[in-house]
Amino acid sequence: MIKYLVIGDPVAHSRSPKMQNAAFESCGMGSPYGIRHVKPEELPEFFEYARTHLAGVNLTVPHKLRAAELADTLTLRAKQCKSVNTLIIKEGLITGDSTDGVGLERALMHNFGLPVKGKSFLFAGAGGAARATAIHFACAGAKRIMFLNRTASKAFEIIEDIDNLQTGCFCGFIDSKEREFLAAELKNTDCIIQATSLGLKEDDPAPFDLSLLEADMQLVIFDTIYKNTKLLQKAAELGIPCAGGKEMLIQQGAESFRLWTGMEPDLDAMRAGFELPPGGVEA
Ligand code: NAP
C-alpha cells in the first residue's frame, strides 16, 4: 500500500520513487512510495488527504514555500529557511521539514571532502533551492556567502533573512555584469553552487560568463542540476573539481527516509535506484 508520495507540478520526471523504494526494499518494507501530480491550487486539499492516508511526503517545485504555511508545525530548520520539502505525518499531525540544505552539505562532503563550516560560497541563483541551502549553510557555520541572480531583489531577501539569524556569516550580492567583481570573487571562493534552472534545457546559456574560470583556481563547483551542464563541461575541461546534483538528491532523500522511519537507509541502493528510469506508481 502507498504510504509515501512525491508531489509536484510537474512531477513525472521525479527520480524519488525509485530511489526511496530502493531504500524501503533493502529494509524489507516493500515499495510503499508513489507519485502524484498536484497543482498549486490543489495543495490544501492534498494536505487533508495526507493527514489521514499517508506517513510521509516529499514536495518539489512549486510547493515548497506554500507547504511551509500549510504544515501544522515546522522544524527549526524549516522555520529558518521558510521552505518545506518533507512532510512527516504522525497521528494526524503534519510536521514540515527541509532536508535540501543538509542534503547539499553531505553531497559536498561526499564529492569533494569539503565541509561547510568556515568556507566561502558563491551561489548562482536565489530561488527555492538556493534559499533553503544557503540559509542552512549560514546556520552550519559558513564564513561567507555571495549571490548572483537575475532578479537582485530575491537575493537580497535571502541576505536579509540570513542577517536576521545573526549567524556571523557575511553575505552579499554580485551583479554578474560587473566582471571585475565577479572575477575577484571567484578567486576568493571555496565553492560555486549552481542553483539556477539554467542547464535544464540543452540551449540554456551558462549562469555567468564561463571565460572567467581559470585552471589554477582553488575552488570546487557543484551544479544542483543532474546533467552534464555547460558549467560542468567547462570545469572538467579546466581540471576544476566538479559534480552534478545527483548526490544532493540522494542525501536529501536519505534524510527524509531517516525522519520517516528512524532507520538508516542503504545509500548505495538509493544511488542504484536513482539510475533507473524516472517516475513511479501513481497514487
Ligand atoms: P526556482 O525557485 O524556480 O528558482 C529558479 C532559479 O533559476 C532562480 O534563481 C531564477 O532566477 C533562475 N533562473 C531561471 N531561469 C533563468 C534565466 N532564464 N536566466 C537567469 N536565471 C534564471 O527553482 P529551484 O527550486 O530553486 O531550483 C533551482 C535548480 O535547483 C533547478 O535546476 C533544480 O533542478 C535544482 N535542484 C536540485 C536539487 C537536487 O537535489 N539536486 C534539489 C532542488 C533543486 P530569478 O530569481 O531571476 O527568476
Short mmCIF file of C-alpha atoms and ligand atoms in Angstrom, two decimals:
data_model
loop_
_atom_site.label_atom_id
_atom_site.label_comp_id
_atom_site.label_asym_id
_atom_site.label_seq_id
_atom_site.Cartn_x
_atom_site.Cartn_y
_atom_site.Cartn_z
CA MET A 1 0.00 0.00 0.00
CA ILE A 2 1.26 3.51 -0.86
CA LYS A 3 2.05 5.43 2.38
CA TYR A 4 4.60 7.88 0.97
CA LEU A 5 4.38 10.20 -2.05
CA VAL A 6 6.39 12.73 -4.00
CA ILE A 7 4.21 15.57 -5.27
CA GLY A 8 4.97 18.39 -7.70
CA ASP A 9 3.79 20.20 -10.81
CA PRO A 10 5.22 18.69 -12.99
CA VAL A 11 6.38 15.53 -11.21
CA ALA A 12 6.57 12.71 -13.82
CA HIS A 13 10.35 13.29 -14.15
CA SER A 14 10.98 12.61 -10.44
CA ARG A 15 13.57 10.01 -9.50
CA SER A 16 12.43 9.91 -5.87
CA PRO A 17 10.07 6.88 -6.17
CA LYS A 18 12.79 4.53 -7.49
CA MET A 19 15.35 5.93 -5.08
CA GLN A 20 13.12 5.78 -1.96
CA ASN A 21 11.64 2.38 -2.81
CA ALA A 22 15.19 1.01 -3.15
CA ALA A 23 15.81 2.15 0.46
CA PHE A 24 12.47 0.74 1.71
CA GLU A 25 13.05 -2.58 -0.10
CA SER A 26 16.53 -3.00 1.39
CA CYS A 27 14.89 -2.66 4.85
CA GLY A 28 12.29 -5.33 3.94
CA MET A 29 9.47 -2.76 3.84
CA GLY A 30 8.23 -3.36 0.27
CA SER A 31 7.64 -0.46 -2.17
CA PRO A 32 5.34 1.97 -0.32
CA TYR A 33 6.41 5.16 -2.22
CA GLY A 34 4.40 6.57 -5.14
CA ILE A 35 3.98 9.73 -7.18
CA ARG A 36 1.14 12.25 -7.58
CA HIS A 37 0.72 15.30 -9.77
CA VAL A 38 -0.62 18.08 -7.52
CA LYS A 39 -1.31 21.56 -8.90
CA PRO A 40 -0.72 24.59 -6.64
CA GLU A 41 -4.45 25.20 -6.10
CA GLU A 42 -4.89 21.55 -5.02
CA LEU A 43 -2.28 21.71 -2.25
CA PRO A 44 -4.61 22.49 0.75
CA GLU A 45 -6.91 19.60 -0.23
CA PHE A 46 -3.88 17.32 -0.65
CA PHE A 47 -2.76 18.16 2.91
CA GLU A 48 -6.12 16.92 4.27
CA TYR A 49 -5.75 13.68 2.26
CA ALA A 50 -2.18 13.24 3.51
CA ARG A 51 -3.22 13.82 7.15
CA THR A 52 -5.35 10.64 7.18
CA HIS A 53 -3.83 8.45 4.46
CA LEU A 54 -0.05 8.98 4.40
CA ALA A 55 3.03 8.68 6.62
CA GLY A 56 5.35 10.90 4.59
CA VAL A 57 5.61 13.20 1.57
CA ASN A 58 8.37 14.80 -0.47
CA LEU A 59 7.49 18.08 -2.18
CA THR A 60 9.13 19.53 -5.23
CA VAL A 61 8.62 22.66 -7.38
CA PRO A 62 6.40 24.70 -6.93
CA HIS A 63 5.10 23.61 -3.49
CA LYS A 64 7.96 24.19 -1.06
CA LEU A 65 7.08 27.71 0.15
CA ARG A 66 3.29 27.21 0.40
CA ALA A 67 3.82 23.91 2.26
CA ALA A 68 5.65 25.85 4.99
CA GLU A 69 2.40 27.79 5.55
CA LEU A 70 0.10 24.73 5.44
CA ALA A 71 2.01 22.37 7.79
CA ASP A 72 0.70 22.12 11.39
CA THR A 73 4.19 22.58 12.76
CA LEU A 74 7.70 23.19 11.38
CA THR A 75 11.13 22.01 12.46
CA LEU A 76 13.64 24.73 13.34
CA ARG A 77 15.49 24.40 10.00
CA ALA A 78 12.22 24.63 8.00
CA LYS A 79 11.28 27.74 10.00
CA GLN A 80 14.69 29.27 9.33
CA CYS A 81 14.53 28.78 5.54
CA LYS A 82 10.70 29.15 5.21
CA SER A 83 10.72 26.13 2.87
CA VAL A 84 9.45 22.55 3.24
CA ASN A 85 10.45 19.57 1.09
CA THR A 86 9.42 16.81 3.54
CA LEU A 87 6.22 16.14 5.48
CA ILE A 88 6.28 13.75 8.43
CA ILE A 89 2.76 12.64 9.37
CA LYS A 90 2.09 11.03 12.73
CA GLU A 91 -1.35 10.61 14.34
CA GLY A 92 -2.85 13.23 12.04
CA LEU A 93 -0.20 15.88 12.80
CA ILE A 94 1.74 17.20 9.79
CA THR A 95 5.29 18.36 10.51
CA GLY A 96 7.19 20.21 7.74
CA ASP A 97 10.95 19.87 7.45
CA SER A 98 13.59 20.92 4.92
CA THR A 99 16.31 18.41 4.04
CA ASP A 100 17.70 20.25 0.97
CA GLY A 101 20.40 22.07 2.98
CA VAL A 102 21.72 19.05 4.82
CA GLY A 103 21.49 17.11 1.54
CA LEU A 104 23.77 19.58 -0.22
CA GLU A 105 26.11 19.79 2.78
CA ARG A 106 26.58 15.99 2.75
CA ALA A 107 26.92 15.94 -1.05
CA LEU A 108 29.84 18.42 -0.82
CA MET A 109 31.50 16.19 1.76
CA HIS A 110 30.88 13.08 -0.37
CA ASN A 111 32.01 14.64 -3.68
CA PHE A 112 34.91 16.83 -2.53
CA GLY A 113 35.55 16.21 1.20
CA LEU A 114 34.52 19.88 1.64
CA PRO A 115 32.96 20.93 4.98
CA VAL A 116 30.61 23.94 5.12
CA LYS A 117 32.00 25.38 8.36
CA GLY A 118 34.49 28.19 7.79
CA LYS A 119 34.19 28.13 3.98
CA SER A 120 33.19 30.76 1.38
CA PHE A 121 30.47 30.06 -1.19
CA LEU A 122 29.24 31.71 -4.35
CA PHE A 123 25.63 30.84 -5.10
CA ALA A 124 24.34 31.32 -8.66
CA GLY A 125 20.58 31.61 -8.15
CA ALA A 126 18.22 32.80 -5.44
CA GLY A 127 15.17 30.57 -5.94
CA GLY A 128 13.79 27.97 -3.54
CA ALA A 129 16.80 25.64 -3.68
CA ALA A 130 19.34 28.45 -3.16
CA ARG A 131 17.24 29.87 -0.29
CA ALA A 132 16.96 26.57 1.63
CA THR A 133 20.58 25.55 1.14
CA ALA A 134 22.23 28.96 1.67
CA ILE A 135 20.31 29.56 4.92
CA HIS A 136 21.29 26.07 6.11
CA PHE A 137 24.94 26.81 5.22
CA ALA A 138 24.87 30.09 7.17
CA CYS A 139 23.44 28.24 10.20
CA ALA A 140 26.06 25.49 9.76
CA GLY A 141 28.96 27.96 10.10
CA ALA A 142 29.75 29.09 6.52
CA LYS A 143 32.10 32.10 6.65
CA ARG A 144 30.86 33.98 3.59
CA ILE A 145 28.06 33.55 1.04
CA MET A 146 27.76 35.69 -2.09
CA PHE A 147 24.84 35.53 -4.50
CA LEU A 148 24.49 36.09 -8.25
CA ASN A 149 20.92 36.20 -9.54
CA ARG A 150 18.99 37.62 -12.48
CA THR A 151 16.47 39.17 -10.04
CA ALA A 152 18.56 41.00 -7.45
CA SER A 153 15.62 41.51 -5.04
CA LYS A 154 15.29 37.75 -4.46
CA ALA A 155 18.94 37.51 -3.45
CA PHE A 156 18.52 40.48 -1.10
CA GLU A 157 15.55 38.76 0.58
CA ILE A 158 17.75 35.74 1.38
CA ILE A 159 20.57 38.00 2.55
CA GLU A 160 18.16 39.82 4.89
CA ASP A 161 16.86 36.52 6.29
CA ILE A 162 20.42 35.32 6.93
CA ASP A 163 21.38 38.63 8.56
CA ASN A 164 18.33 38.35 10.84
CA LEU A 165 19.51 34.92 12.01
CA GLN A 166 22.74 36.54 13.30
CA THR A 167 24.89 33.55 12.37
CA GLY A 168 28.02 35.65 11.80
CA CYS A 169 28.10 34.64 8.12
CA PHE A 170 28.95 37.57 5.80
CA CYS A 171 26.56 37.79 2.81
CA GLY A 172 26.40 39.96 -0.29
CA PHE A 173 25.19 40.30 -3.87
CA ILE A 174 27.27 40.41 -7.05
CA ASP A 175 25.91 41.71 -10.33
CA SER A 176 27.09 39.19 -12.94
CA LYS A 177 27.61 42.06 -15.41
CA GLU A 178 30.29 43.50 -13.11
CA ARG A 179 33.03 41.25 -14.50
CA GLU A 180 35.84 42.57 -12.29
CA PHE A 181 33.93 41.97 -9.05
CA LEU A 182 32.92 38.51 -10.19
CA ALA A 183 36.49 37.66 -11.27
CA ALA A 184 37.78 38.77 -7.84
CA GLU A 185 35.07 36.79 -6.05
CA LEU A 186 35.96 33.64 -7.98
CA LYS A 187 39.48 33.92 -6.55
CA ASN A 188 38.07 34.23 -3.00
CA THR A 189 35.50 31.47 -3.00
CA ASP A 190 35.97 27.84 -1.97
CA CYS A 191 32.91 26.57 -3.81
CA ILE A 192 30.46 27.65 -6.50
CA ILE A 193 26.93 26.32 -6.06
CA GLN A 194 24.97 26.49 -9.31
CA ALA A 195 21.33 26.68 -8.17
CA THR A 196 19.53 28.31 -11.11
CA SER A 197 17.40 26.34 -13.58
CA LEU A 198 19.87 27.24 -16.35
CA GLY A 199 21.21 23.98 -17.77
CA LEU A 200 17.97 22.02 -17.57
CA LYS A 201 17.47 22.74 -21.28
CA GLU A 202 20.17 21.96 -23.85
CA ASP A 203 20.25 25.50 -25.30
CA ASP A 204 20.25 27.37 -21.94
CA PRO A 205 23.03 29.93 -21.55
CA ALA A 206 25.56 29.46 -18.72
CA PRO A 207 24.61 31.15 -15.40
CA PHE A 208 27.63 33.50 -15.68
CA ASP A 209 30.50 34.23 -18.08
CA LEU A 210 32.46 30.95 -18.00
CA SER A 211 35.55 32.60 -19.54
CA LEU A 212 36.18 33.98 -16.01
CA LEU A 213 37.03 30.48 -14.78
CA GLU A 214 40.75 29.63 -14.80
CA ALA A 215 42.54 26.30 -14.48
CA ASP A 216 44.56 27.20 -11.36
CA MET A 217 41.59 28.42 -9.28
CA GLN A 218 41.44 26.82 -5.82
CA LEU A 219 37.74 26.05 -5.80
CA VAL A 220 35.22 23.30 -6.47
CA ILE A 221 31.99 23.55 -8.47
CA PHE A 222 28.70 21.87 -7.62
CA ASP A 223 25.81 22.09 -10.08
CA THR A 224 22.46 21.18 -8.45
CA ILE A 225 21.24 20.00 -11.87
CA TYR A 226 21.91 16.31 -12.55
CA LYS A 227 23.01 16.73 -16.17
CA ASN A 228 26.36 17.48 -17.77
CA THR A 229 25.73 21.24 -17.96
CA LYS A 230 27.90 23.78 -19.80
CA LEU A 231 29.29 24.83 -16.41
CA LEU A 232 30.33 21.25 -15.55
CA GLN A 233 31.81 20.74 -19.03
CA LYS A 234 33.92 23.90 -18.68
CA ALA A 235 35.07 22.94 -15.15
CA ALA A 236 36.10 19.46 -16.35
CA GLU A 237 37.97 20.99 -19.32
CA LEU A 238 39.94 23.22 -16.90
CA GLY A 239 40.56 20.42 -14.38
CA ILE A 240 38.48 22.14 -11.66
CA PRO A 241 36.88 19.53 -9.34
CA CYS A 242 33.16 19.46 -10.12
CA ALA A 243 30.00 17.43 -9.53
CA GLY A 244 26.36 17.41 -10.64
CA GLY A 245 23.28 17.28 -8.40
CA LYS A 246 22.82 13.50 -8.08
CA GLU A 247 24.37 13.15 -4.62
CA MET A 248 22.34 16.10 -3.28
CA LEU A 249 19.12 14.36 -4.35
CA ILE A 250 20.30 11.09 -2.74
CA GLN A 251 21.30 12.78 0.52
CA GLN A 252 18.17 14.95 0.90
CA GLY A 253 16.05 11.84 0.22
CA ALA A 254 18.08 9.78 2.68
CA GLU A 255 17.42 12.40 5.37
CA SER A 256 13.66 12.25 4.62
CA PHE A 257 13.82 8.43 4.94
CA ARG A 258 15.50 8.73 8.36
CA LEU A 259 12.83 11.19 9.53
CA TRP A 260 10.00 8.86 8.46
CA THR A 261 11.39 5.51 9.61
CA GLY A 262 14.07 6.24 12.21
CA MET A 263 16.22 3.82 10.19
CA GLU A 264 19.49 4.28 8.30
CA PRO A 265 18.90 3.95 4.53
CA ASP A 266 21.18 1.94 2.25
CA LEU A 267 22.76 4.82 0.29
CA ASP A 268 24.21 2.56 -2.40
CA ALA A 269 20.76 1.05 -3.01
CA MET A 270 19.39 4.61 -3.31
CA ARG A 271 22.17 5.54 -5.77
CA ALA A 272 21.30 2.47 -7.88
CA GLY A 273 17.58 3.44 -7.69
CA PHE A 274 18.48 6.92 -8.97
CA GLU A 275 19.89 5.39 -12.17
CA LEU A 276 16.57 3.67 -13.02
CA PRO A 277 14.08 5.38 -15.36
CA PRO A 278 12.23 8.23 -13.55
CA GLY A 279 8.59 8.05 -12.43
CA GLY A 280 6.71 5.61 -10.24
CA VAL A 281 3.31 4.24 -9.23
CA GLU A 282 0.68 6.98 -9.47
CA ALA A 283 -1.42 7.10 -6.32
P1 NAP B 1 13.15 28.23 -8.58
O1 NAP B 1 12.71 28.56 -7.21
O2 NAP B 1 12.17 28.30 -9.69
O3 NAP B 1 14.41 29.19 -8.92
C1 NAP B 1 14.95 29.23 -10.22
C2 NAP B 1 16.26 30.00 -10.21
O4 NAP B 1 16.80 29.97 -11.55
C3 NAP B 1 16.13 31.47 -9.85
O5 NAP B 1 17.32 31.92 -9.26
C4 NAP B 1 15.92 32.13 -11.23
O6 NAP B 1 16.27 33.49 -11.28
C5 NAP B 1 16.90 31.34 -12.05
N1 NAP B 1 16.55 31.37 -13.46
C6 NAP B 1 15.53 30.70 -14.06
N2 NAP B 1 15.50 30.98 -15.37
C7 NAP B 1 16.52 31.87 -15.61
C8 NAP B 1 17.00 32.54 -16.77
N3 NAP B 1 16.43 32.36 -17.96
N4 NAP B 1 18.08 33.34 -16.64
C9 NAP B 1 18.67 33.52 -15.43
N5 NAP B 1 18.24 32.92 -14.28
C10 NAP B 1 17.19 32.10 -14.38
O7 NAP B 1 13.74 26.75 -8.66
P2 NAP B 1 14.55 25.96 -7.51
O8 NAP B 1 13.64 25.04 -6.79
O9 NAP B 1 15.37 26.93 -6.73
O10 NAP B 1 15.50 25.04 -8.41
C11 NAP B 1 16.66 25.60 -8.99
C12 NAP B 1 17.55 24.49 -9.53
O11 NAP B 1 17.95 23.62 -8.48
C13 NAP B 1 16.83 23.63 -10.56
O12 NAP B 1 17.68 23.45 -11.65
C14 NAP B 1 16.61 22.30 -9.84
O13 NAP B 1 16.71 21.22 -10.76
C15 NAP B 1 17.77 22.28 -8.86
N6 NAP B 1 17.50 21.47 -7.65
C16 NAP B 1 18.24 20.34 -7.45
C17 NAP B 1 18.03 19.56 -6.32
C18 NAP B 1 18.84 18.31 -6.10
O14 NAP B 1 18.54 17.55 -5.18
N7 NAP B 1 19.87 18.07 -6.89
C19 NAP B 1 17.08 19.94 -5.37
C20 NAP B 1 16.34 21.12 -5.60
C21 NAP B 1 16.57 21.88 -6.75
P3 NAP B 1 15.17 34.62 -10.94
O15 NAP B 1 15.13 34.72 -9.45
O16 NAP B 1 15.70 35.83 -11.59
O17 NAP B 1 13.86 34.16 -11.52
#
